[in-house]
Every structure is written in C-alpha cells, then in structure tokens.
Coordinates of C-alpha atoms in Angstrom, one line a residue:
Chain G
X1 CA 71.8 24.7 100.0
X2 CA 69.3 24.6 103.0
X3 CA 70.6 25.7 106.4
X4 CA 70.4 22.3 107.9
X5 CA 72.1 20.3 105.1
X6 CA 75.6 19.6 106.4
X7 CA 76.9 17.5 103.6
X8 CA 75.7 17.7 100.0
X9 CA 77.3 15.3 97.5
X10 CA 76.5 15.4 93.8
X11 CA 77.8 13.0 91.2
X12 CA 81.1 12.6 93.1
X13 CA 83.5 10.5 91.1
X14 CA 87.1 9.4 91.5
X15 CA 89.1 7.5 89.0
X16 CA 92.7 6.2 89.3
X17 CA 93.9 5.6 85.7
X18 CA 91.4 3.1 84.2
X19 CA 89.8 2.2 87.5
X20 CA 86.8 4.1 88.8
X21 CA 86.7 3.7 92.6
X22 CA 83.7 6.0 93.2
X23 CA 81.1 6.2 90.4
X24 CA 79.1 9.4 90.6
X25 CA 77.5 9.1 94.1
X26 CA 75.0 11.7 95.4
X27 CA 73.5 12.1 98.8
X28 CA 72.7 14.7 101.5
X29 CA 73.3 14.5 105.3
X30 CA 71.3 16.7 107.6
X31 CA 72.5 18.5 110.7
X32 CA 72.6 16.3 113.8
X33 CA 72.0 13.2 111.8
X34 CA 73.9 9.9 112.4
X35 CA 74.7 8.8 108.8
X36 CA 76.0 5.3 108.4
X37 CA 78.2 4.8 105.4
X38 CA 78.4 1.1 104.7
X39 CA 80.0 -1.1 102.1
X40 CA 82.3 -4.2 101.7
X41 CA 86.0 -3.7 101.7
X42 CA 87.1 -2.2 98.4
X43 CA 83.6 -0.8 97.6
X44 CA 85.0 2.7 97.5
X45 CA 84.1 3.9 101.0
X46 CA 87.5 5.1 102.0
X47 CA 88.1 6.9 98.7
X48 CA 84.8 8.7 99.1
X49 CA 85.6 9.7 102.7
X50 CA 89.0 11.0 101.7
X51 CA 87.4 13.3 99.2
X52 CA 84.9 14.5 101.8
X53 CA 87.6 15.4 104.3
X54 CA 89.7 17.2 101.8
X55 CA 92.7 15.0 101.4
X56 CA 91.9 13.7 98.0
X57 CA 90.6 15.7 95.0
X58 CA 87.5 14.5 93.2
X59 CA 87.9 13.7 89.5
X60 CA 84.3 14.9 88.8
X61 CA 81.3 16.1 90.7
X62 CA 81.0 18.3 93.8
X63 CA 80.9 17.8 97.5
X64 CA 79.9 20.6 99.9
X65 CA 80.8 19.9 103.5
X66 CA 79.9 22.3 106.4
X67 CA 79.0 24.9 103.7
X68 CA 82.4 24.8 101.9
X69 CA 83.3 23.1 98.6
X70 CA 86.0 20.5 99.1
X71 CA 87.6 21.3 95.8
X72 CA 88.1 25.1 96.3
X73 CA 87.8 25.5 100.1
X74 CA 89.4 22.4 101.5
X75 CA 91.2 24.6 104.1
X76 CA 87.8 25.7 105.6
X77 CA 86.3 22.3 105.3
X78 CA 89.2 21.0 107.4
X79 CA 88.6 23.6 110.1
X80 CA 85.0 22.5 110.5
X81 CA 85.3 18.8 110.6
X82 CA 86.6 16.2 113.0
X83 CA 88.1 12.9 111.9
X84 CA 89.0 9.6 113.6
X85 CA 90.2 6.7 111.7
X86 CA 90.2 2.9 112.2
X87 CA 93.8 3.2 113.2
X88 CA 94.1 4.5 116.7
X89 CA 94.8 8.2 116.0
X90 CA 96.7 9.5 119.0
X91 CA 100.4 9.5 119.9
X92 CA 101.2 6.5 122.1
X93 CA 104.4 8.0 123.5
X94 CA 102.7 11.2 124.7
X95 CA 100.6 11.6 127.8
X96 CA 96.9 12.3 127.6
X97 CA 97.5 15.9 128.5
X98 CA 100.2 16.3 125.9
X99 CA 98.0 14.8 123.2
X100 CA 95.2 17.2 124.1
X101 CA 97.6 20.2 124.0
X102 CA 99.0 19.1 120.7
X103 CA 95.8 18.5 118.9
X104 CA 94.1 21.5 120.4
X105 CA 97.1 23.5 119.2
X106 CA 97.0 22.4 115.6
X107 CA 93.3 23.4 115.5
X108 CA 94.2 26.8 116.8
X109 CA 92.7 26.6 120.3
X110 CA 94.0 29.1 122.8
X111 CA 95.8 28.0 126.0
X112 CA 92.7 28.9 128.0
X113 CA 90.4 26.9 125.8
X114 CA 92.8 23.9 125.9
X115 CA 92.9 24.0 129.7
X116 CA 89.1 24.2 130.0
X117 CA 88.7 21.4 127.4
X118 CA 91.1 19.2 129.3
X119 CA 89.2 19.6 132.5
X120 CA 85.9 18.8 130.8
X121 CA 87.3 15.8 129.0
X122 CA 88.9 14.4 132.2
X123 CA 85.6 14.7 134.0
X124 CA 83.5 13.1 131.3
X125 CA 85.8 10.1 130.8
X126 CA 86.8 9.9 134.5
X127 CA 90.5 10.0 133.7
X128 CA 91.7 12.1 136.7
X129 CA 94.4 9.7 137.7
X130 CA 95.6 9.0 134.2
X131 CA 95.9 12.5 132.7
X132 CA 99.7 12.5 132.9
X133 CA 100.3 8.9 131.9
X134 CA 101.5 7.9 128.5
X135 CA 98.6 6.9 126.3
X136 CA 100.4 3.5 125.5
X137 CA 99.6 2.3 129.0
X138 CA 95.8 2.7 128.6
X139 CA 93.4 -0.1 127.5
X140 CA 92.3 0.0 123.9
X141 CA 88.7 0.9 124.8
X142 CA 89.7 3.9 126.7
X143 CA 92.1 5.0 123.9
X144 CA 89.2 4.8 121.4
X145 CA 86.9 7.0 123.6
X146 CA 89.8 9.4 124.2
X147 CA 90.5 9.6 120.5
X148 CA 86.9 10.4 119.8
X149 CA 86.9 13.2 122.4
X150 CA 90.2 14.5 121.0
X151 CA 88.6 14.5 117.5
X152 CA 85.8 16.7 119.0
X153 CA 88.1 19.1 120.8
X154 CA 87.6 22.0 118.4
X155 CA 83.8 21.4 118.4
X156 CA 83.5 20.5 114.7
X157 CA 80.1 20.6 113.1
X158 CA 80.6 17.3 111.4
X159 CA 82.7 14.4 112.6
X160 CA 83.9 11.6 110.3
X161 CA 84.4 8.2 112.0
X162 CA 86.1 5.6 109.8
X163 CA 85.4 2.2 111.4
X164 CA 85.9 3.7 114.9
X165 CA 85.1 0.5 116.8
X166 CA 87.3 -2.0 115.0
X167 CA 88.8 -4.4 117.4
X168 CA 87.0 -3.1 120.5
X169 CA 84.9 -5.3 122.9
X170 CA 81.1 -5.1 122.8
X171 CA 80.7 -3.2 126.1
X172 CA 83.1 -0.5 124.9
X173 CA 81.4 -0.4 121.6
X174 CA 78.1 0.2 123.4
X175 CA 79.6 3.0 125.5
X176 CA 81.2 4.4 122.4
X177 CA 77.8 4.6 120.6
X178 CA 76.4 6.3 123.7
X179 CA 79.0 9.0 123.2
X180 CA 78.1 9.3 119.6
X181 CA 74.4 9.7 120.4
X182 CA 75.2 12.4 123.0
X183 CA 77.2 14.4 120.4
X184 CA 74.4 14.0 117.8
X185 CA 71.9 15.4 120.3
X186 CA 74.0 18.5 120.7
X187 CA 73.6 19.0 116.9
X188 CA 76.9 17.5 115.7
X189 CA 76.5 15.6 112.5
X190 CA 78.0 12.1 112.6
X191 CA 79.3 10.4 109.4
X192 CA 80.3 6.9 110.3
X193 CA 81.6 3.8 108.5
X194 CA 81.4 0.4 110.1
X195 CA 81.6 -3.3 109.5
X196 CA 79.3 -4.2 112.3
X197 CA 75.7 -4.6 111.1
X198 CA 74.3 -4.1 114.6
X199 CA 75.9 -0.7 114.6
X200 CA 74.2 0.1 111.3
X201 CA 70.9 -0.3 113.2
X202 CA 71.9 2.7 115.5
X203 CA 72.1 5.1 112.6
X204 CA 69.4 7.5 111.5
X205 CA 70.0 6.7 107.9
X206 CA 72.3 4.2 106.1
X207 CA 73.8 4.1 102.7
X208 CA 75.3 1.0 101.3
X209 CA 78.0 1.2 98.7
X210 CA 78.6 -1.7 96.3
X211 CA 81.3 -1.4 93.6
X212 CA 81.7 2.3 93.8
X213 CA 78.0 3.2 93.6
X214 CA 75.4 3.7 96.4
X215 CA 72.9 0.9 95.9
X216 CA 70.6 1.7 98.8
X217 CA 70.0 4.7 101.0
X218 CA 67.3 4.9 103.7
X219 CA 66.6 4.5 107.4
X220 CA 67.5 1.0 108.7
X221 CA 63.7 0.4 109.2
X222 CA 63.0 1.5 105.6
X223 CA 65.7 -0.6 104.2
X224 CA 64.5 -3.7 106.0
X225 CA 61.0 -3.1 104.7
X226 CA 62.1 -2.6 101.1
X227 CA 64.2 -5.8 101.1
X228 CA 61.7 -7.7 103.2
X229 CA 64.2 -8.9 105.8
X230 CA 64.5 -8.6 109.6
X231 CA 68.1 -7.3 110.1
X232 CA 70.6 -5.0 108.4
X233 CA 72.8 -8.0 108.1
X234 CA 70.3 -9.6 105.7
X235 CA 69.9 -6.3 103.8
X236 CA 73.6 -6.2 103.3
X237 CA 73.8 -9.8 102.1
X238 CA 70.9 -9.5 99.8
X239 CA 72.4 -6.4 98.1
X240 CA 75.7 -8.0 97.7
X241 CA 74.1 -11.1 96.2
X242 CA 72.0 -9.1 93.8
X243 CA 75.0 -7.5 92.4
X244 CA 76.7 -10.8 91.8
Chain I
X2 CA 99.1 31.6 115.1
X3 CA 101.3 29.7 112.7
X4 CA 104.4 30.2 114.8
X5 CA 102.7 28.9 117.9
X6 CA 101.4 25.8 116.1
X7 CA 104.9 25.2 114.7
X8 CA 106.5 25.4 118.1
X9 CA 103.9 23.0 119.5
X10 CA 104.7 20.6 116.6
X11 CA 108.4 20.7 117.2
X12 CA 107.9 20.2 120.9
X13 CA 105.9 17.1 120.2
X14 CA 108.6 15.8 117.9
X15 CA 111.2 16.2 120.7
X16 CA 109.0 14.2 123.0
X17 CA 109.0 11.4 120.5
X18 CA 112.8 11.5 120.2
X19 CA 113.7 11.9 123.9
X20 CA 111.2 9.1 124.9
X21 CA 112.5 6.6 122.4
X22 CA 115.6 4.9 123.7
X23 CA 116.5 3.6 120.3
X24 CA 116.5 7.1 118.8
X25 CA 118.6 8.4 121.7
X26 CA 121.2 5.7 121.2
X27 CA 121.5 6.4 117.5
X28 CA 121.6 10.1 118.1
X29 CA 124.1 10.4 120.9
X30 CA 125.6 7.0 121.5
X31 CA 126.5 6.3 117.9
X32 CA 128.7 9.3 117.1
X33 CA 130.7 8.8 120.3
X34 CA 131.1 5.1 119.7
X35 CA 132.0 5.5 116.1
X36 CA 134.6 8.2 116.7
X37 CA 136.2 6.4 119.5
X38 CA 136.2 3.1 117.6
X39 CA 137.7 4.6 114.5
X40 CA 140.0 6.7 116.6
X41 CA 141.4 4.0 118.9
X42 CA 140.7 0.6 117.5
X43 CA 140.4 0.7 113.8
X44 CA 143.5 2.6 112.7
X45 CA 145.8 2.6 109.8
X46 CA 148.5 4.1 111.8
X47 CA 151.4 2.0 113.1
X48 CA 153.0 2.2 116.4
X49 CA 155.9 0.2 117.8
X50 CA 155.9 -2.3 115.0
X51 CA 158.4 -5.0 115.6
X52 CA 160.9 -5.4 112.8
X53 CA 164.2 -7.2 112.1
X54 CA 167.3 -5.9 110.5
X55 CA 169.8 -7.7 108.3
X56 CA 172.8 -5.4 107.9
X57 CA 175.2 -6.9 105.3
X58 CA 177.6 -4.0 105.3
X59 CA 177.7 -2.8 109.0
X60 CA 179.2 0.6 108.2
X61 CA 178.7 4.1 109.4
X62 CA 175.8 4.9 107.2
X63 CA 173.8 1.8 107.8
X64 CA 174.3 2.2 111.6
X65 CA 173.0 5.7 111.3
X66 CA 170.0 4.6 109.4
X67 CA 169.2 1.8 111.8
X68 CA 169.5 4.2 114.7
X69 CA 167.1 6.6 113.1
X70 CA 164.6 3.8 112.5
X71 CA 165.0 2.5 116.0
X72 CA 164.6 6.0 117.4
X73 CA 161.3 6.5 115.6
X74 CA 158.1 5.8 117.6
X75 CA 156.8 3.6 114.7
X76 CA 159.3 0.8 114.8
X77 CA 161.1 -1.3 117.4
X78 CA 164.0 -3.5 116.3
X79 CA 163.1 -6.9 117.6
X80 CA 166.1 -8.7 116.3
X81 CA 169.3 -8.3 114.4
X82 CA 169.7 -11.0 111.8
X83 CA 172.9 -12.3 110.4
X84 CA 171.9 -14.3 107.4
X85 CA 169.2 -14.4 104.8
X86 CA 168.2 -17.9 105.9
X87 CA 166.9 -16.3 109.2
X88 CA 164.3 -14.2 107.4
X89 CA 161.7 -16.9 106.6
X90 CA 161.7 -18.4 110.2
X91 CA 161.3 -15.1 111.9
X92 CA 158.3 -14.2 109.7
X93 CA 156.8 -17.6 110.3
X94 CA 157.2 -17.1 114.0
X95 CA 155.1 -14.0 113.7
X96 CA 157.5 -12.0 115.8
X97 CA 158.1 -9.3 113.2
X98 CA 156.0 -7.6 110.6
X99 CA 158.9 -6.5 108.4
X100 CA 162.6 -7.1 107.7
X101 CA 165.0 -4.4 106.4
X102 CA 168.0 -5.6 104.4
X103 CA 170.9 -3.3 103.7
X104 CA 173.1 -4.5 100.8
X105 CA 176.8 -5.0 101.3
X106 CA 179.2 -2.1 100.8
X107 CA 176.3 0.3 101.5
X108 CA 178.4 3.3 102.4
X109 CA 180.9 2.8 99.6
X110 CA 178.1 2.6 97.0
X111 CA 176.6 5.8 98.3
X112 CA 179.9 7.6 98.0
X113 CA 180.7 6.4 94.6
X114 CA 177.5 5.8 92.7
X115 CA 175.2 7.7 95.0
X116 CA 172.9 4.7 94.8
X117 CA 172.5 2.2 97.6
X118 CA 169.7 -0.2 98.1
X119 CA 167.6 -1.1 101.1
X120 CA 165.2 -3.9 100.8
X121 CA 162.0 -3.8 102.8
X122 CA 160.2 -7.2 103.1
X123 CA 156.9 -7.0 104.8
X124 CA 154.4 -9.6 106.0
X125 CA 151.6 -8.9 103.6
X126 CA 149.1 -11.2 105.3
X127 CA 147.8 -7.8 106.6
X128 CA 148.1 -5.8 103.4
X129 CA 147.1 -2.5 104.9
X130 CA 149.7 -2.7 107.6
X131 CA 152.3 -3.9 105.1
X132 CA 151.6 -0.9 102.9
X133 CA 151.8 1.5 105.8
X134 CA 155.1 0.0 107.0
X135 CA 156.6 0.4 103.6
X136 CA 155.4 4.0 103.4
X137 CA 156.9 4.8 106.8
X138 CA 160.2 3.2 106.1
X139 CA 160.3 5.0 102.9
X140 CA 159.7 8.3 104.6
X141 CA 162.5 7.7 107.1
X142 CA 164.9 6.8 104.3
X143 CA 163.9 9.8 102.1
X144 CA 164.5 12.0 105.1
X145 CA 167.9 10.5 105.7
X146 CA 169.0 10.8 102.1
X147 CA 167.9 14.4 102.1
X148 CA 170.2 15.0 105.1
X149 CA 173.2 13.4 103.5
X150 CA 172.7 15.2 100.3
X151 CA 172.5 18.4 102.2
X152 CA 175.7 17.7 104.1
X153 CA 177.6 16.7 101.1
X154 CA 177.0 19.9 99.3
X155 CA 176.7 17.8 96.3
X156 CA 174.7 19.4 93.5
X157 CA 174.5 16.3 91.4
X158 CA 172.8 13.9 93.8
X159 CA 169.2 13.5 92.9
X160 CA 167.1 12.1 95.6
X161 CA 163.5 11.1 94.9
X162 CA 161.4 12.8 97.3
X163 CA 157.8 12.0 98.1
X164 CA 155.8 14.0 100.4
X165 CA 152.6 13.3 102.2
X166 CA 151.1 16.7 102.1
X167 CA 148.3 17.8 104.5
X168 CA 148.8 14.7 106.3
X169 CA 152.5 14.1 106.6
X170 CA 152.2 11.5 109.2
X171 CA 149.5 9.6 107.2
X172 CA 147.2 9.9 110.3
X173 CA 144.0 8.0 109.7
X174 CA 142.2 10.4 112.0
X175 CA 142.3 12.8 109.1
X176 CA 140.1 10.5 107.0
X177 CA 137.8 9.1 109.6
X178 CA 136.7 12.4 111.2
X179 CA 135.1 13.6 107.9
X180 CA 133.9 10.1 107.2
X181 CA 132.3 9.5 110.5
X182 CA 130.7 12.9 110.4
X183 CA 129.2 12.1 107.0
X184 CA 127.9 8.8 108.1
X185 CA 126.4 10.2 111.2
X186 CA 124.8 13.2 109.5
X187 CA 123.3 10.8 106.9
X188 CA 122.1 8.5 109.6
X189 CA 120.5 11.2 111.7
X190 CA 119.1 13.4 108.9
X191 CA 118.0 10.9 106.3
X192 CA 117.3 7.7 108.2
X193 CA 115.8 9.2 111.4
X194 CA 113.5 11.6 109.5
X195 CA 112.3 9.0 107.1
X196 CA 111.6 6.6 109.9
X197 CA 109.8 9.3 111.9
X198 CA 107.6 10.3 109.0
X199 CA 106.9 6.6 108.2
X200 CA 106.0 6.1 111.8
X201 CA 103.2 8.6 111.6
X202 CA 101.9 6.9 108.5
X203 CA 102.1 3.5 110.1
X204 CA 100.3 4.7 113.2
X205 CA 97.7 6.6 111.2
X206 CA 98.5 9.9 112.8
X207 CA 99.7 11.3 109.5
X208 CA 96.2 11.0 108.2
X209 CA 95.0 13.0 111.2
X210 CA 97.6 15.7 110.5
X211 CA 96.6 15.9 106.9
X212 CA 92.9 16.2 107.8
X213 CA 93.8 19.0 110.2
X214 CA 94.1 22.6 109.0
X215 CA 97.9 22.3 109.2
X216 CA 99.5 22.9 105.8
X217 CA 101.3 19.7 104.5
X218 CA 104.5 21.7 104.1
X219 CA 104.3 22.7 107.8
X220 CA 103.9 19.1 108.8
X221 CA 107.1 18.2 106.9
X222 CA 109.0 21.2 108.2
X223 CA 107.9 20.5 111.7
X224 CA 109.1 16.9 111.3
X225 CA 112.6 17.8 109.9
X226 CA 113.4 20.8 112.1
X227 CA 114.4 18.8 115.2
X228 CA 116.7 16.7 113.1
X229 CA 118.4 19.7 111.7
X230 CA 119.1 20.9 115.2
X231 CA 120.3 17.5 116.4
X232 CA 122.4 17.0 113.3
X233 CA 124.2 20.2 113.9
X234 CA 124.9 19.2 117.5
X235 CA 126.2 15.9 116.3
X236 CA 128.5 17.6 113.8
X237 CA 129.8 19.8 116.6
X238 CA 130.4 16.8 118.8
X239 CA 132.3 15.0 116.1
X240 CA 134.5 17.9 115.0
X241 CA 135.1 18.7 118.7
X242 CA 136.2 15.2 119.5
X243 CA 138.4 15.1 116.4
X244 CA 140.0 18.4 117.4
X245 CA 140.5 18.0 121.1
X246 CA 141.0 14.2 121.5
X247 CA 142.6 13.3 118.2
X248 CA 144.3 16.6 117.4
X249 CA 142.8 16.9 113.9
X250 CA 143.6 20.4 112.6
X251 CA 140.9 22.8 111.4
X252 CA 142.9 24.9 109.0
X253 CA 140.1 26.5 107.1
X254 CA 137.2 28.6 108.2
X255 CA 134.9 27.2 110.8
X256 CA 132.1 29.3 109.5
X257 CA 132.4 27.8 106.0
X258 CA 132.6 24.3 107.5
X259 CA 129.3 25.1 109.4
X260 CA 127.6 26.3 106.2
X261 CA 128.7 23.3 104.2
X262 CA 127.6 21.0 107.0
X263 CA 124.2 22.6 107.0
X264 CA 124.0 22.2 103.3
X265 CA 124.8 18.5 103.6
X266 CA 122.3 18.1 106.4
X267 CA 119.6 19.6 104.1
X268 CA 120.6 17.3 101.3
X269 CA 120.3 14.3 103.6
X270 CA 116.9 15.5 105.0
X271 CA 115.6 15.9 101.4
X272 CA 116.7 12.3 100.8
X273 CA 115.0 11.3 104.0
X274 CA 111.7 12.9 103.0
X275 CA 112.0 11.3 99.6
X276 CA 112.4 7.9 101.2
X277 CA 109.5 8.5 103.5
X278 CA 107.2 9.3 100.6
X279 CA 107.8 5.8 99.1
X280 CA 107.7 3.8 102.3
X281 CA 104.6 3.2 104.4
X282 CA 106.2 1.5 107.4
X283 CA 109.2 2.2 109.6
X284 CA 110.7 -1.1 108.6
X285 CA 110.7 -0.2 104.9
X286 CA 112.1 3.2 105.6
X287 CA 114.9 1.8 107.7
X288 CA 115.7 -0.9 105.1
X289 CA 115.8 1.6 102.3
X290 CA 117.9 4.0 104.3
X291 CA 120.4 1.3 105.3
X292 CA 120.7 -0.4 102.0
X293 CA 120.2 2.7 99.8
X294 CA 122.1 5.3 101.8
X295 CA 124.4 3.9 104.5
X296 CA 126.0 1.2 102.4
X297 CA 126.9 3.5 99.5
X298 CA 128.1 6.1 102.0
X299 CA 130.4 3.7 103.6
X300 CA 131.6 1.9 100.6
X301 CA 131.5 4.4 97.7
X302 CA 132.2 7.7 99.3
X303 CA 135.9 7.3 99.7
X304 CA 135.5 7.1 103.5
X305 CA 137.0 3.6 103.8
X306 CA 138.0 2.6 100.3
X307 CA 139.9 5.1 98.2
X308 CA 137.8 6.0 95.1
X309 CA 140.9 6.1 92.9
X310 CA 141.5 2.4 93.5
X311 CA 138.0 1.4 92.6
X312 CA 137.1 -0.2 89.2
X313 CA 136.0 2.5 86.7
X314 CA 132.2 1.7 86.8
X315 CA 132.3 2.1 90.6
X316 CA 134.2 5.4 90.3
X317 CA 131.5 6.7 88.0
X318 CA 128.8 5.5 90.3
X319 CA 130.5 7.2 93.3
X320 CA 129.8 10.6 91.6
X321 CA 126.1 10.3 92.4
X322 CA 126.8 9.7 96.1
X323 CA 126.3 13.1 97.9
X324 CA 128.6 11.9 100.7
X325 CA 131.5 11.7 98.3
X326 CA 131.3 15.4 97.6
X327 CA 130.8 16.3 101.3
X328 CA 133.8 14.3 102.4
X329 CA 136.0 16.0 99.9
X330 CA 134.6 19.4 101.0
X331 CA 135.3 18.7 104.7
X332 CA 138.8 17.4 104.0
X333 CA 139.6 20.5 101.9
X334 CA 138.4 22.9 104.5
X335 CA 139.8 21.1 107.6
X336 CA 143.2 19.9 106.1
X337 CA 144.0 22.2 103.2
X338 CA 142.4 25.2 104.8
X339 CA 140.9 26.3 101.5
X340 CA 138.1 28.8 101.0
X341 CA 135.0 28.5 98.9
X342 CA 136.9 29.4 95.7
X343 CA 138.4 25.9 95.7
X344 CA 135.2 23.9 96.6
X345 CA 132.5 25.8 94.8
X346 CA 132.1 22.9 92.3
X347 CA 131.4 20.4 95.0
X348 CA 129.1 22.8 96.8
X349 CA 127.1 23.4 93.6
X350 CA 126.8 19.7 93.0
X351 CA 125.4 19.2 96.5
X352 CA 123.0 22.1 96.0
X353 CA 121.9 20.7 92.7
X354 CA 121.3 17.2 94.2
X355 CA 119.3 18.7 97.1
X356 CA 117.1 20.5 94.7
X357 CA 116.4 17.4 92.7
X358 CA 115.6 15.4 95.8
X359 CA 113.2 18.1 97.0
X360 CA 111.5 18.3 93.6
X361 CA 111.1 14.6 93.5
X362 CA 109.7 14.3 96.9
X363 CA 107.3 17.2 96.3
X364 CA 106.1 15.4 93.2
X365 CA 105.6 12.1 95.0
X366 CA 103.9 13.9 97.9
X367 CA 101.4 15.5 95.4
X368 CA 100.6 12.2 93.7
X369 CA 99.9 10.7 97.0
X370 CA 97.5 13.5 97.9
X371 CA 95.6 13.1 94.7

C-alpha cells in the first residue's frame, strides 16, 4: 500500500451468529487526515472500530492499520495507535501525574520520556497547579482534554476517538477540536466518530454508515453537493430517510 | 520491560485499594470485627450457667457430683430445689437454664445395680444452649463415673464413655477460626477482584487496557496479584488472632497450612475472575458474589450449620462449595495435626475446581474478545 495510506480497509465484515453488524465495508484513510466516521446508534460503527483497534477479530475481509494487518499483527497495530472512548478513559482515583506514569508505562515509555512528556503536557494544558491532584476533582472538559493528551503520550501515528466530546459544553468542544487540528497538522491521522453534525463539518472526509454498510463517503462539501443540501445534518437525515 | 510494566500495574492497583475507604474497611476492618464478634459475642460455649438441683437422695455420691458440677467453671448452682413442683416455676422465672434431678437411693443403686439415673431438664427455648448444657453435664458425669469405676477396681462395670476428640472442651473458636478465614478469603479474593475488574469495565478503562499493547493475561494477573498478597496477610491476621487471643492450637504444619491457603486463595480468585467476565458493573459483580458465593459459604460449608444435619439434597449440593473442602482441610491441619496424606483428596478436589473455573473464565474471556 502507498506510503501515506494509514488505514486500508477492504470488504471488512463482522457477523454475530445470524446478525451481520458490519457488511463488507471498504475505505482508505491518508496520513494526517481527519476522518469522520458517522452513523446512527446501532449502525455498526463501534463494531467496525473494535476490529480496527485489534480487540475484535473480523469475520471476513482485511484491515491494515499503520502498516500492520489487524488479524495477524494486532500487537503491532496496538503499539502504533492511540484510543480514547466516549467513556472518560482515565483513572479517577489517581492523580494526573500517576495517570501519565501508568499509561506511559504500559506503552513502554522510559522514565526519562515520561518525565519529559509530563512537563510538556502540563505546559500545554496549563495544569501546573493540578498535576498532583486526583483526576476526580477536575471539571469534565479538562478531563477530556487530558484524556486526549494521555492517548497521545506514545506519539501514535493514528488516534481513534470514539465520540470524544459526548456530554461536553460547546466551548470545550471547540477547544478540543483545536487540539485535534493541531495534532493532524503534525501528521497524526485522526479517526473520529461523533454524534454532532457540526463536528462532522470539521473533518477532511466523512463516511456515513447505515445498517452495517457505508452509504456515503466524501468531503463534507462534496456530500452536501451530492445530496443538494446546506448542512451535514441534512445529509445525514436524507440518507437515513432513503434507506427507510 | 514486561516486569517493569507489571510492577507499574500492581502499583496502580494498590493506589485504587488504599484510596478507597470501602475496600480498606472490607480488607482490614472485616477480619478483625468478624473474629472478635465470633470470638466474644457469638459463642456456643457456656460459662457460669445458672442451674438448679433437685437431689432426692442426698447421699455421699450425689453430694460429690453436685460439688463437682458446682466447682466447674461452666455451671453455678442458683438454687437447691426440694420438690418437683418447684421445677416449672423456676424455669418460668427464667432464673435457671437447666435443672438436674438425682433419683432417690442414688448411691445404693450404684452399688447394687451399677446404674443410677440423673435427669437433665433444660430450657430449650434456646436449643443450642440447651444442647451444649446437656453435653457439658454429660461430660462431667462420664468423668465422674470413670473415677468411681476406677476406684472400685470393679471389672464388670461398663460405663459409656463419649469423648470429644480434638476439641474436648467443645470450644467454638475451633470452628469459627477456619470458618471466618474461609469467608474472609472468599470475600477478599473473589468479591474484591470481581468488583475491581468490573469497575474497570464500567469506567471504560478496561477497553483502554485491551487496546494497549498489554497482554490480556497480564492485565488479569496484574489485577489479581495485589489481592493474593492481601489475602495472605488476612489469613495471617486471622490465624494469628485465633492462636494468640483465642488459644486455638496449630497442631499441624504451618507450611502446609500456608500452601493450602494459597491454593484456596487461587480458587477464589479464579471464581472472582469468572464472575467478572459475566458482569459489566460493580453492582452486578457484588450481587453475584454475595448471593452466589458468600451465602453458600456461610450456609452450606459447615461453617455455621453442620453438614451432617442438613437434608440430603443440601448435603449433596454442599460438595460443590469449595469452602466446604477448605474448612475441612484447615480443621484437619490445625486441630488434628495431620499431614498431606490425610487431606490429599480435599486438596485434589480444590485443585480440580480451580482448574475448571480458570478454563471457564478463559473461554468466556475469549468469547468476549471475538
């Protein structure tokens, strides 16, 4: 596959008994791209992501992530990706520093690297006075930004964000997207799912999953032209209606 | 690198435990409270029980027996009765728990027929106490008849002799130390681990761990390791309290006891892991542990209710309770002082159960991953 293709998915399928959750989807994601992965609840998004991050085995088809096959090389895939889920993904009863040390540790960072990363992170997020406080005492918006930074600790080539901004206020959401942009500029590939259609507008390209298949895949601008509407929200509604 | 990661993981786990007041109470408060409760408050032993005596013969022998009973620390003679009509009122007044009645011509009967009767009437509104009183009186009488047989050099007198071996004083400490140990180890190993794994699932951090390059087996080992450590400390506290405060003997090998305890801890951990694979929230894990583990351990293991007096179906069911086997192992080692040659069967059963639990949870774990 070409050097700048970070994710290559071909005919990826997952069945649970009689139920096919993901029906042979195919797409590519380029390096440094912000790829929006949209779909209603139950459309198969989460199942697809789980296969891409190596915690669920595909029934059929292939997925190559960061140059490694998720079927045969899931270990290497895991080393090269970051992941943040819709659930807040840090330990509440540990301090910020302890969380950094722990997550840095499981990705095999050295003590020196962890120390340096901690300093850098504290500066970026202006957390000087909070570094030794329990995470539970922080406001949700901060936690979310912190979780993103922690997911990026080991400098993964691709980061998967599963509804990262659920339940966060609009200002924090905006700041969060600024962080995402900044990371994408440094060449990190961002794979993000969201429920907010305004966020879909921020993505370079967007795919929309309906009933286990990808029904549309293009830039937000392209999609709006194809469906002749003014917003991603309308694109989404139109697609869902067509299917019904 | 793997070792460093593992240490980091275990350290994190200890942070969770030491920062959670609930965990700390269960871990260190519970064993102390249970041992002290069972040791001092809930007891099958009797001490200074008030009884009354109705001596219809008033001869040398009955006087001797009465003195013996009065001299024992278990009984205190509250009143000497003179007629049978006094029995009912004194029970009703609640002043005594038992009445001893010596039949008339007691001494003469012993000399001639070598059979004299003592009747023990107990207040059975508290059946356990009543039972114990009867047993204690019996013990004193047996003892006495042994003495007179011995003195009389009579070869023909046959006295029925019952003995309470390994626990001649019928001390309840001997049953509650193994019992409490079993309950606590179950609680710490099975319930605490299943809750702590379920907690990571509930918070979403389990997903993060599975997405990380950490091997799933390392995640599980890292989660259970602190609890092995804490369970062993708990076992030491309980056996230590039993030994130093309640004078429970340790007749067998301490080393063997340690090995068997570690085996049981692993059994319980395997159960805990199994429970955590089927529960997605701390609440569920706790309910399953309490209903599925603690209740059977307390009711069916022989800790509180003797298995031999259960109805047959219950006796059969009790065989699948790991705690039953562990309690009998602990009792055998501590009281009878036996070695592995007498408890290999129980040990094998525990080993076998542990393997089954591990296989089952591995299978469940795999299904979840796929």
